[in-house]
mmCIF file of C-alpha atoms in Angstrom:
data_model
loop_
_atom_site.group_PDB
_atom_site.id
_atom_site.type_symbol
_atom_site.label_atom_id
_atom_site.label_comp_id
_atom_site.label_asym_id
_atom_site.label_seq_id
_atom_site.Cartn_x
_atom_site.Cartn_y
_atom_site.Cartn_z
ATOM 1 C CA ASP M 454 -183.999 46.481 -129.474
ATOM 2 C CA SER M 455 -184.966 43.616 -131.813
ATOM 3 C CA GLY M 456 -184.706 45.649 -135.000
ATOM 4 C CA VAL M 457 -188.375 45.058 -135.823
ATOM 5 C CA THR M 458 -190.514 48.179 -135.842
ATOM 6 C CA GLN M 459 -194.244 48.460 -135.474
ATOM 7 C CA THR M 460 -196.497 51.451 -135.838
ATOM 8 C CA PRO M 461 -198.589 52.728 -134.325
ATOM 9 C CA LYS M 462 -197.757 51.862 -130.715
ATOM 10 C CA HIS M 463 -201.347 52.436 -129.520
ATOM 11 C CA LEU M 464 -204.633 52.607 -131.463
ATOM 12 C CA ILE M 465 -208.028 53.401 -130.052
ATOM 13 C CA THR M 466 -211.010 53.042 -132.381
ATOM 14 C CA ALA M 467 -214.709 52.224 -132.368
ATOM 15 C CA THR M 468 -216.549 49.047 -133.234
ATOM 16 C CA GLY M 469 -217.181 48.614 -136.942
ATOM 17 C CA GLN M 470 -214.138 50.603 -137.978
ATOM 18 C CA ARG M 471 -211.099 49.489 -139.950
ATOM 19 C CA VAL M 472 -207.432 49.917 -138.999
ATOM 20 C CA THR M 473 -204.022 49.134 -140.501
ATOM 21 C CA LEU M 474 -201.060 48.002 -138.490
ATOM 22 C CA ARG M 475 -197.608 48.310 -139.967
ATOM 23 C CA CYS M 476 -194.455 46.257 -139.453
ATOM 24 C CA SER M 477 -190.851 46.602 -140.748
ATOM 25 C CA PRO M 478 -188.769 43.455 -140.277
ATOM 26 C CA ARG M 479 -185.140 43.335 -139.286
ATOM 27 C CA SER M 480 -182.755 44.128 -142.093
ATOM 28 C CA GLY M 481 -182.181 40.940 -144.122
ATOM 29 C CA ASP M 482 -185.150 38.986 -142.756
ATOM 30 C CA LEU M 483 -187.524 37.722 -145.428
ATOM 31 C CA SER M 484 -190.201 36.273 -143.194
ATOM 32 C CA VAL M 485 -192.801 38.261 -141.299
ATOM 33 C CA TYR M 486 -195.278 36.808 -138.804
ATOM 34 C CA TRP M 487 -198.278 38.386 -137.168
ATOM 35 C CA TYR M 488 -199.574 37.371 -133.748
ATOM 36 C CA GLN M 489 -202.408 38.451 -131.531
ATOM 37 C CA GLN M 490 -202.078 38.373 -127.764
ATOM 38 C CA SER M 491 -205.035 38.835 -125.513
ATOM 39 C CA LEU M 492 -205.298 38.170 -121.812
ATOM 40 C CA ASP M 493 -207.421 35.059 -122.149
ATOM 41 C CA GLN M 494 -205.956 33.605 -125.382
ATOM 42 C CA GLY M 495 -202.207 33.960 -125.021
ATOM 43 C CA LEU M 496 -200.063 34.452 -128.111
ATOM 44 C CA GLN M 497 -201.952 33.314 -131.223
ATOM 45 C CA PHE M 498 -200.341 32.967 -134.598
ATOM 46 C CA LEU M 499 -202.276 34.723 -137.300
ATOM 47 C CA ILE M 500 -200.293 34.640 -140.583
ATOM 48 C CA GLN M 501 -196.807 34.403 -142.110
ATOM 49 C CA TYR M 502 -195.361 35.987 -145.225
ATOM 50 C CA TYR M 503 -192.143 35.084 -146.851
ATOM 51 C CA ASN M 504 -190.643 37.411 -149.470
ATOM 52 C CA GLY M 505 -193.989 38.730 -150.425
ATOM 53 C CA GLU M 506 -195.946 35.503 -150.496
ATOM 54 C CA GLU M 507 -198.269 34.009 -147.915
ATOM 55 C CA ARG M 508 -196.583 30.944 -146.327
ATOM 56 C CA ALA M 509 -198.723 29.837 -143.356
ATOM 57 C CA LYS M 510 -202.035 30.802 -141.958
ATOM 58 C CA GLY M 511 -203.179 30.357 -138.429
ATOM 59 C CA ASN M 512 -206.378 31.494 -136.620
ATOM 60 C CA ILE M 513 -206.898 34.584 -138.674
ATOM 61 C CA LEU M 514 -210.447 35.811 -139.033
ATOM 62 C CA GLU M 515 -211.877 36.555 -142.475
ATOM 63 C CA ARG M 516 -212.216 40.230 -141.352
ATOM 64 C CA PHE M 517 -208.470 40.326 -141.041
ATOM 65 C CA SER M 518 -205.985 40.419 -143.957
ATOM 66 C CA ALA M 519 -202.342 41.006 -144.432
ATOM 67 C CA GLN M 520 -199.795 41.574 -147.091
ATOM 68 C CA GLN M 521 -196.059 41.948 -147.541
ATOM 69 C CA PHE M 522 -194.738 44.551 -149.886
ATOM 70 C CA PRO M 523 -191.671 44.415 -152.148
ATOM 71 C CA ASP M 524 -189.596 46.329 -149.562
ATOM 72 C CA LEU M 525 -190.578 43.542 -147.156
ATOM 73 C CA HIS M 526 -192.632 45.647 -144.765
ATOM 74 C CA SER M 527 -195.946 44.163 -143.860
ATOM 75 C CA GLU M 528 -199.401 45.483 -143.050
ATOM 76 C CA LEU M 529 -202.163 43.780 -141.099
ATOM 77 C CA ASN M 530 -205.644 45.106 -141.849
ATOM 78 C CA LEU M 531 -208.425 44.625 -139.387
ATOM 79 C CA SER M 532 -211.949 45.519 -140.395
ATOM 80 C CA SER M 533 -215.432 45.507 -138.938
ATOM 81 C CA LEU M 534 -213.761 45.693 -135.584
ATOM 82 C CA GLU M 535 -215.421 44.166 -132.576
ATOM 83 C CA LEU M 536 -214.728 44.588 -128.889
ATOM 84 C CA GLY M 537 -213.153 41.217 -128.761
ATOM 85 C CA ASP M 538 -210.471 42.322 -131.191
ATOM 86 C CA SER M 539 -208.889 44.453 -128.522
ATOM 87 C CA ALA M 540 -205.466 42.947 -127.954
ATOM 88 C CA LEU M 541 -201.770 43.386 -128.478
ATOM 89 C CA TYR M 542 -200.689 42.650 -132.017
ATOM 90 C CA PHE M 543 -197.124 41.621 -132.561
ATOM 91 C CA CYS M 544 -195.121 41.342 -135.679
ATOM 92 C CA ALA M 545 -192.058 39.119 -135.745
ATOM 93 C CA SER M 546 -189.420 38.453 -138.425
ATOM 94 C CA SER M 547 -186.931 35.738 -139.112
ATOM 95 C CA VAL M 548 -184.309 34.839 -141.626
ATOM 96 C CA GLU M 549 -185.774 31.717 -143.121
ATOM 97 C CA ALA M 550 -189.184 30.565 -144.368
ATOM 98 C CA GLU M 551 -189.154 27.568 -142.112
ATOM 99 C CA GLY M 552 -189.605 29.812 -139.097
ATOM 100 C CA SER M 553 -189.265 27.151 -136.486
ATOM 101 C CA ALA M 554 -185.691 26.445 -137.298
ATOM 102 C CA TYR M 555 -184.639 29.978 -136.568
ATOM 103 C CA GLU M 556 -185.481 32.389 -133.780
ATOM 104 C CA GLN M 557 -188.100 34.929 -134.367
ATOM 105 C CA TYR M 558 -187.509 38.584 -133.458
ATOM 106 C CA PHE M 559 -190.560 40.326 -132.173
ATOM 107 C CA GLY M 560 -191.440 44.003 -132.493
ATOM 108 C CA PRO M 561 -192.748 46.077 -129.579
ATOM 109 C CA GLY M 562 -196.353 45.502 -130.552
ATOM 110 C CA THR M 563 -199.403 47.645 -131.290
ATOM 111 C CA ARG M 564 -202.005 47.877 -128.565
ATOM 112 C CA LEU M 565 -205.431 47.997 -130.134
ATOM 113 C CA THR M 566 -208.430 49.100 -128.055
ATOM 114 C CA VAL M 567 -211.837 48.840 -129.609
ATOM 115 C CA THR M 568 -214.530 50.832 -127.807
ATOM 116 C CA SER H 5 -206.347 17.824 -129.721
ATOM 117 C CA GLN H 6 -202.966 19.410 -129.676
ATOM 118 C CA LYS H 7 -202.000 21.103 -126.494
ATOM 119 C CA ILE H 8 -198.969 22.894 -125.025
ATOM 120 C CA GLU H 9 -199.122 23.177 -121.307
ATOM 121 C CA GLN H 10 -197.105 25.446 -119.062
ATOM 122 C CA ASN H 11 -197.796 25.954 -115.380
ATOM 123 C CA SER H 12 -200.246 28.900 -115.224
ATOM 124 C CA GLU H 13 -199.328 29.517 -111.562
ATOM 125 C CA ALA H 14 -196.487 31.904 -110.982
ATOM 126 C CA LEU H 15 -193.207 30.422 -109.789
ATOM 127 C CA ASN H 16 -191.701 32.269 -106.861
ATOM 128 C CA ILE H 17 -188.063 31.584 -105.915
ATOM 129 C CA GLN H 18 -185.307 33.205 -103.921
ATOM 130 C CA GLU H 19 -182.399 34.962 -105.638
ATOM 131 C CA GLY H 20 -179.493 32.634 -106.254
ATOM 132 C CA LYS H 21 -181.655 29.484 -106.526
ATOM 133 C CA THR H 22 -182.315 27.530 -109.712
ATOM 134 C CA ALA H 23 -185.678 28.121 -111.402
ATOM 135 C CA THR H 24 -187.128 25.207 -113.333
ATOM 136 C CA LEU H 25 -190.062 25.718 -115.705
ATOM 137 C CA THR H 26 -191.944 23.016 -117.435
ATOM 138 C CA CYS H 27 -193.449 22.691 -120.916
ATOM 139 C CA ASN H 28 -195.569 19.632 -121.708
ATOM 140 C CA TYR H 29 -197.164 18.965 -125.020
ATOM 141 C CA THR H 30 -199.631 16.432 -126.418
ATOM 142 C CA ASN H 31 -200.392 15.316 -129.965
ATOM 143 C CA TYR H 32 -197.364 17.068 -131.409
ATOM 144 C CA SER H 33 -194.227 15.589 -132.899
ATOM 145 C CA PRO H 34 -192.103 18.728 -132.718
ATOM 146 C CA ALA H 35 -188.986 19.059 -134.821
ATOM 147 C CA TYR H 36 -187.926 22.073 -132.756
ATOM 148 C CA LEU H 37 -188.773 23.685 -129.489
ATOM 149 C CA GLN H 38 -187.986 27.238 -128.499
ATOM 150 C CA TRP H 39 -188.118 29.295 -125.324
ATOM 151 C CA TYR H 40 -188.881 32.991 -125.122
ATOM 152 C CA ARG H 41 -188.924 35.543 -122.384
ATOM 153 C CA GLN H 42 -191.666 38.180 -122.247
ATOM 154 C CA ASP H 43 -191.809 41.202 -120.020
ATOM 155 C CA PRO H 44 -195.190 42.931 -119.432
ATOM 156 C CA GLY H 45 -196.395 44.858 -122.468
ATOM 157 C CA ARG H 46 -193.367 43.981 -124.533
ATOM 158 C CA GLY H 47 -192.693 41.530 -127.323
ATOM 159 C CA PRO H 48 -191.234 38.103 -126.605
ATOM 160 C CA VAL H 49 -187.460 37.755 -126.749
ATOM 161 C CA PHE H 50 -185.894 34.558 -128.071
ATOM 162 C CA LEU H 51 -183.689 32.641 -125.566
ATOM 163 C CA LEU H 52 -182.904 29.132 -126.780
ATOM 164 C CA LEU H 53 -183.818 26.617 -129.518
ATOM 165 C CA ILE H 54 -183.453 22.890 -129.139
ATOM 166 C CA ARG H 55 -183.927 20.283 -131.868
ATOM 167 C CA GLU H 56 -185.628 16.931 -131.434
ATOM 168 C CA ASN H 57 -182.361 15.067 -131.675
ATOM 169 C CA GLU H 58 -180.737 17.174 -128.978
ATOM 170 C CA LYS H 59 -181.228 16.236 -125.349
ATOM 171 C CA GLU H 60 -179.862 19.455 -123.780
ATOM 172 C CA LYS H 61 -178.779 22.946 -124.740
ATOM 173 C CA ARG H 62 -177.016 25.540 -122.631
ATOM 174 C CA LYS H 63 -176.429 29.256 -122.867
ATOM 175 C CA GLU H 64 -174.801 31.049 -119.980
ATOM 176 C CA ARG H 65 -177.085 30.547 -116.931
ATOM 177 C CA LEU H 66 -179.833 28.956 -119.070
ATOM 178 C CA LYS H 67 -180.314 25.250 -119.780
ATOM 179 C CA VAL H 68 -183.037 23.547 -121.782
ATOM 180 C CA THR H 69 -183.809 19.780 -121.953
ATOM 181 C CA PHE H 70 -186.031 18.131 -124.468
ATOM 182 C CA ASP H 71 -187.490 14.680 -123.805
ATOM 183 C CA THR H 72 -189.500 13.556 -126.801
ATOM 184 C CA THR H 73 -190.534 10.373 -125.004
ATOM 185 C CA LEU H 74 -192.005 12.229 -122.043
ATOM 186 C CA LYS H 75 -193.154 14.977 -124.430
ATOM 187 C CA GLN H 76 -191.630 17.529 -122.140
ATOM 188 C CA SER H 77 -189.097 20.336 -122.083
ATOM 189 C CA LEU H 78 -187.554 21.772 -118.928
ATOM 190 C CA PHE H 79 -186.043 25.264 -118.795
ATOM 191 C CA HIS H 80 -183.600 25.998 -116.006
ATOM 192 C CA ILE H 81 -182.202 29.327 -114.866
ATOM 193 C CA THR H 82 -179.306 28.897 -112.483
ATOM 194 C CA ALA H 83 -178.185 31.525 -109.966
ATOM 195 C CA SER H 84 -181.441 33.322 -110.619
ATOM 196 C CA GLN H 85 -181.595 37.142 -110.231
ATOM 197 C CA PRO H 86 -184.516 39.522 -109.700
ATOM 198 C CA ALA H 87 -183.875 40.731 -113.282
ATOM 199 C CA ASP H 88 -184.865 37.226 -114.457
ATOM 200 C CA SER H 89 -188.425 37.930 -113.339
ATOM 201 C CA ALA H 90 -190.616 37.702 -116.406
ATOM 202 C CA THR H 91 -193.031 35.288 -118.200
ATOM 203 C CA TYR H 92 -191.338 32.472 -120.035
ATOM 204 C CA LEU H 93 -193.033 30.976 -123.066
ATOM 205 C CA CYS H 94 -192.275 27.725 -124.803
ATOM 206 C CA ALA H 95 -193.086 27.345 -128.480
ATOM 207 C CA LEU H 96 -192.917 24.446 -130.870
ATOM 208 C CA ILE H 97 -193.780 23.336 -134.351
ATOM 209 C CA GLY H 98 -194.775 19.982 -135.585
ATOM 210 C CA THR H 99 -192.880 18.094 -138.267
ATOM 211 C CA GLY H 100 -193.918 19.341 -141.701
ATOM 212 C CA ARG H 101 -195.595 22.429 -140.432
ATOM 213 C CA ARG H 102 -194.401 25.999 -140.506
ATOM 214 C CA ALA H 103 -196.056 27.943 -137.708
ATOM 215 C CA LEU H 104 -194.868 28.200 -134.138
ATOM 216 C CA THR H 105 -197.475 27.465 -131.473
ATOM 217 C CA PHE H 106 -196.856 29.124 -128.109
ATOM 218 C CA GLY H 107 -197.740 27.919 -124.702
ATOM 219 C CA SER H 108 -199.504 30.345 -122.378
ATOM 220 C CA GLY H 109 -196.333 30.958 -120.394
ATOM 221 C CA THR H 110 -195.220 30.725 -116.788
ATOM 222 C CA ARG H 111 -194.510 33.837 -114.778
ATOM 223 C CA LEU H 112 -191.298 33.689 -112.800
ATOM 224 C CA GLN H 113 -190.785 35.982 -109.791
ATOM 225 C CA VAL H 114 -187.339 36.020 -108.252
ATOM 226 C CA GLN H 115 -187.219 37.523 -104.777
ATOM 227 C CA PRO H 116 -184.158 39.399 -103.645
#
């Protein structure tokens, strides 16, 4: 158990809909990262937050947005969903802002299926 | 363009042997390189981190080497066990950047 929690575990929704994925980092970790993993794309970095502020942005679509709240939990919002958005979405946390210097702890993931 | 390459073919070895996985990169100047293990349907688990000024790092049965001239990292599991069967991902970050970029991973299958 990494100490990172994600809800829900599974999500099935229709195209055009909007969903919210939630992540609680490990106790004491200030950085939260979101990743998307699909079969043909591997693990893709989406966005990082550090202590409530956006720190780094990856290949995140404009239809996607995220935020980190004062209690450090984070939410990833996906809107106007398309079939291609079906994937595993992972949240990870680490101690420091410069994530590469420290290991990242991954949550169990949310499996999103868009039908 | 920047690329991280890991052997997409599964590596099959016998229990007790040493598994060696390769991570090659191009157009990166990584300050750090990390290795993760991922089981099907689960989140990656951190294994080892090696810095650009370190040649080798060990942890129990695991060993990582980092050759910035060859632009390559090797990940070794000695005395491999069936429980080591998983996908192993390398991840790195360029100097001055913040986000980790992951390779596509190599699946290791250890036969009893």
